[in-house]
PDB file of C-alpha atoms in Angstrom:
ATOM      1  CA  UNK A   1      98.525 153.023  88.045  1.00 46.00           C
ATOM      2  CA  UNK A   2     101.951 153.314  86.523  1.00 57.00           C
ATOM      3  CA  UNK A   3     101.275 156.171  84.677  1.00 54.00           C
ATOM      4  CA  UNK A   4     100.195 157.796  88.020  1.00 54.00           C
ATOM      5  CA  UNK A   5     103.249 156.923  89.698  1.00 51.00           C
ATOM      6  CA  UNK A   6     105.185 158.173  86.683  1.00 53.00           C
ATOM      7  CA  UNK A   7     102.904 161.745  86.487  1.00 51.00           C
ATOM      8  CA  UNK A   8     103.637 162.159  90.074  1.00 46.00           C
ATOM      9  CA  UNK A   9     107.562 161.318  90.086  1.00 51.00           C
ATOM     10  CA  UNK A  10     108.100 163.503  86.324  1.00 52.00           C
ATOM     11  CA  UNK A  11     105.837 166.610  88.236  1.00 51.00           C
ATOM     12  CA  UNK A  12     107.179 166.385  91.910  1.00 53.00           C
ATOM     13  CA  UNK A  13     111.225 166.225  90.661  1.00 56.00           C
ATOM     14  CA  UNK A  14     111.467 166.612  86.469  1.00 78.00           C
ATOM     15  CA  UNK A  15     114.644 167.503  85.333  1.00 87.00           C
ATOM     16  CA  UNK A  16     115.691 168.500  89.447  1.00 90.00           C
ATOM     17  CA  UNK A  17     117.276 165.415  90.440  1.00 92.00           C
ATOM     18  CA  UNK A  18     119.733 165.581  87.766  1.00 95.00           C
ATOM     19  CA  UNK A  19     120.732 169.430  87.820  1.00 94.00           C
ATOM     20  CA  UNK A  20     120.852 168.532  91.948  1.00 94.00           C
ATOM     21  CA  UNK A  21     122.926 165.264  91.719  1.00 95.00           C
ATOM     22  CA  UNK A  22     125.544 167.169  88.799  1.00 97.00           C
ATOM     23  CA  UNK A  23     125.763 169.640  91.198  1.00 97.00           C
ATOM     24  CA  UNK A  24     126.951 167.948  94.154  1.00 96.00           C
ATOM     25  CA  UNK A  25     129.246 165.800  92.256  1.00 96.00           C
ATOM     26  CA  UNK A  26     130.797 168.315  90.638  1.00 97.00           C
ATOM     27  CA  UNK A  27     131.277 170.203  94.325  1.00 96.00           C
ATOM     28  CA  UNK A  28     132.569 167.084  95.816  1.00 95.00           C
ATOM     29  CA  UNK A  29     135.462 166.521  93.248  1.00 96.00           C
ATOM     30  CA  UNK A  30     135.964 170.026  92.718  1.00 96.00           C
ATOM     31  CA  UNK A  31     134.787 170.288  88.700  1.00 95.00           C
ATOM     32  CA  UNK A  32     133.960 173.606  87.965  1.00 95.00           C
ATOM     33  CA  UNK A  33     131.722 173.214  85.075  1.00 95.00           C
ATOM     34  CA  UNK A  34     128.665 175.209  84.958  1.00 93.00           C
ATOM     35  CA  UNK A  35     126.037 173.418  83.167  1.00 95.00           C
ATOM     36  CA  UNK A  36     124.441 170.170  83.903  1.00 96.00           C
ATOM     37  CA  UNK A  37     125.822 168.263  81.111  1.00 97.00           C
ATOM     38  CA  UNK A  38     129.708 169.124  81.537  1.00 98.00           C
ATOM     39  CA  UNK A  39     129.402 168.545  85.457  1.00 97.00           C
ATOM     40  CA  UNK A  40     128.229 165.149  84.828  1.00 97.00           C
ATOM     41  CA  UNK A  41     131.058 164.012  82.064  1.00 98.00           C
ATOM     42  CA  UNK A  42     133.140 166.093  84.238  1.00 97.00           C
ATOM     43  CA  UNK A  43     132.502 164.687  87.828  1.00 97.00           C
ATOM     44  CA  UNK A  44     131.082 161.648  87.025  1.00 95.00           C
ATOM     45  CA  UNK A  45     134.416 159.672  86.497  1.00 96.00           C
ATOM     46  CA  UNK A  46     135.739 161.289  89.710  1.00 94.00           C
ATOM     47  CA  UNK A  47     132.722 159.724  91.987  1.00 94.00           C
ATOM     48  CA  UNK A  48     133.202 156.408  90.386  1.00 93.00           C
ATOM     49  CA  UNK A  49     130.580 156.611  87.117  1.00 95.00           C
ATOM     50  CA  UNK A  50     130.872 154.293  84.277  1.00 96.00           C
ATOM     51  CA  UNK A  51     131.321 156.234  80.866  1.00 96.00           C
ATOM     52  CA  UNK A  52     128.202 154.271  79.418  1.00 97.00           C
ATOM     53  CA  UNK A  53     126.473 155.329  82.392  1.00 96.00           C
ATOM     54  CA  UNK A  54     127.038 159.328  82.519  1.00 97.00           C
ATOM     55  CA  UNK A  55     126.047 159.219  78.842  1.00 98.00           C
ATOM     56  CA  UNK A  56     122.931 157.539  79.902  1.00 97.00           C
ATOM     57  CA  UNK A  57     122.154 159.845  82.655  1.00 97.00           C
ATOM     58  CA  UNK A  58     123.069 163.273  80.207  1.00 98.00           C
ATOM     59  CA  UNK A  59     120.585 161.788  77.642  1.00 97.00           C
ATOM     60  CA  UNK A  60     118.119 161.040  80.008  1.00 96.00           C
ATOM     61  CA  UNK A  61     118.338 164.812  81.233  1.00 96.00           C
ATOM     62  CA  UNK A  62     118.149 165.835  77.789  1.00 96.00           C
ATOM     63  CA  UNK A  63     114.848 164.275  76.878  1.00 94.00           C
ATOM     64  CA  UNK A  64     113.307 166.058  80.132  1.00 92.00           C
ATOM     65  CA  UNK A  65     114.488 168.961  79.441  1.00 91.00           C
ATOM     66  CA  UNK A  66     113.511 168.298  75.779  1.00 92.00           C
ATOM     67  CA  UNK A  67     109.626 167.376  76.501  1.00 90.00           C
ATOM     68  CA  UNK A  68     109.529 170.241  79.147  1.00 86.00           C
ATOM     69  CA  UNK A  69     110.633 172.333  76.201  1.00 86.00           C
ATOM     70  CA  UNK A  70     108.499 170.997  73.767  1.00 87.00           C
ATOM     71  CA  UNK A  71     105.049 171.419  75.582  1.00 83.00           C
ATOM     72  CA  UNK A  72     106.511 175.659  76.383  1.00 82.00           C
ATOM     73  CA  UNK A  73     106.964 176.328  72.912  1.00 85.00           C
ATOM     74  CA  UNK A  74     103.346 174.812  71.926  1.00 83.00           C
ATOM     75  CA  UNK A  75     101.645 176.516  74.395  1.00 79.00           C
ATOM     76  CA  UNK A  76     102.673 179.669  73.033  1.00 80.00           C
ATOM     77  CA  UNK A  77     104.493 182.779  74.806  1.00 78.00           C
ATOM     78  CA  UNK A  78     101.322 183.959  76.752  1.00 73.00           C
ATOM     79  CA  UNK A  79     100.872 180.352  78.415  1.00 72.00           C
ATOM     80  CA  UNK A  80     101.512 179.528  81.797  1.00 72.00           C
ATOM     81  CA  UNK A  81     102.653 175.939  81.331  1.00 65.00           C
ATOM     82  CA  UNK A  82     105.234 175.316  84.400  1.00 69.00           C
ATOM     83  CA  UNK A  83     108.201 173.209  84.520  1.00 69.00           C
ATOM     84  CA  UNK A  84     105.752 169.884  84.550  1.00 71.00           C
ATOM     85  CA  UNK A  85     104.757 167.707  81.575  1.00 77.00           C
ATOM     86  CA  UNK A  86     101.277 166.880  80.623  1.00 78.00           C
ATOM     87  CA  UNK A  87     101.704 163.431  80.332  1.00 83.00           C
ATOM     88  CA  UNK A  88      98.163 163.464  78.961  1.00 83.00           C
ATOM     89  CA  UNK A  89     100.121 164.932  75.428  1.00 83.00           C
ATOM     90  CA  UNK A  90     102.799 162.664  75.768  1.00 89.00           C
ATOM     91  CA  UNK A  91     103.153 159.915  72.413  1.00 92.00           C
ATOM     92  CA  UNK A  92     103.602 156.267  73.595  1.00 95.00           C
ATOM     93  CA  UNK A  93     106.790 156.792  72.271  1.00 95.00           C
ATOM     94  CA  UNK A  94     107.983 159.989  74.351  1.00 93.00           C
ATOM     95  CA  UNK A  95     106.532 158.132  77.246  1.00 93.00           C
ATOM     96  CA  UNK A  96     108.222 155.044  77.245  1.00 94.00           C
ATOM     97  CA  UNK A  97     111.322 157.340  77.240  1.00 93.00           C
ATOM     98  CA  UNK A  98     110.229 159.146  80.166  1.00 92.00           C
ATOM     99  CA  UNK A  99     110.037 155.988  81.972  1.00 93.00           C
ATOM    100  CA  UNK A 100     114.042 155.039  81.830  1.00 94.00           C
ATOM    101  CA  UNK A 101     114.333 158.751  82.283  1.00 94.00           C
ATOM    102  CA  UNK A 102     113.342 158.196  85.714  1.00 92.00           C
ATOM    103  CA  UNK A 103     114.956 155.101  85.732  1.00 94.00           C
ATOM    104  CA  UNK A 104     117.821 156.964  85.191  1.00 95.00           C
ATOM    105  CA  UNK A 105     117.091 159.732  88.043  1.00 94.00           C
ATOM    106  CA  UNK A 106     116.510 156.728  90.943  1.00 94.00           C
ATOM    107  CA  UNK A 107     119.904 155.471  89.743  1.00 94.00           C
ATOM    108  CA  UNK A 108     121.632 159.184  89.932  1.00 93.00           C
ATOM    109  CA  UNK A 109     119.562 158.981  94.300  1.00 92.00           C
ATOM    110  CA  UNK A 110     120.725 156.030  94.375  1.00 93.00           C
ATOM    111  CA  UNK A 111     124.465 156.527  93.027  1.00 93.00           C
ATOM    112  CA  UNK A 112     124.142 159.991  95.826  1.00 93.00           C
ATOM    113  CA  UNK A 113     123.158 157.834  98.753  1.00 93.00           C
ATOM    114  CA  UNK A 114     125.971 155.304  98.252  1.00 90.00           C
ATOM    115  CA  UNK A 115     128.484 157.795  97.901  1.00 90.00           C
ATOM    116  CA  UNK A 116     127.658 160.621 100.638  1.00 86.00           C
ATOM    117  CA  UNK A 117     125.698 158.183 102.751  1.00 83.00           C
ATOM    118  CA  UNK A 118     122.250 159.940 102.322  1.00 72.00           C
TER     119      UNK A 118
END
């Protein structure tokens, strides 16, 4: 059942919440980075993120991106593989990360509903 809700959460929003989030922060306190990464060191002190925290959310970004990657690349150039994962190829390991990934993404909702009052 968890890995359900987890399949359903890492296919319906993936690495989306966080480009989305970095991008409204970084419009709100007027960063002009361009990349996910540098709008969240960049914006993230100005909407009241802890330092510990942004690095959190970055690496949490990074493995999505990173597993999203990963499953491309093996399924060769002619492949049709999406933006998804297949959890189904997924190591306990990878998965366990993928969990306080999303952790991480319900915090970022979370951290946009407090501030904007969404």
């Amino acid at each position: 059942m968890q890995d359900e809700a987890i399949r359903s959460t890492s296919e319906q929003f993936g690495s989306r919440i966080f480009v989305d989030a970095a991008r409204i922060f970084a419009l709100s306190s007027g960063v002009r980075a361009v990349n996910t990464s540098a709008r969240l060191h960049e914006a993230g002190p100005a909407i009241g993120m802890h330092g510990d925290d942004i690095v959190a959310v970055d690496a949490a970004f990074s493995h999505v991106l990173r597993l999203r990657l990963r499953q491309q690349v093996a399924a060769g150039p002619a492949a049709e593989t999406g933006n998804g994962v297949a959890l189904a190829n997924l190591n306990e390991v990878d998965m366990a990360i993928l969990r306080v990934a999303l952790r991480q993404a319900r915090r970022l909702q979370q951290r946009l509903k407090l501030n904007y009052g969404l």
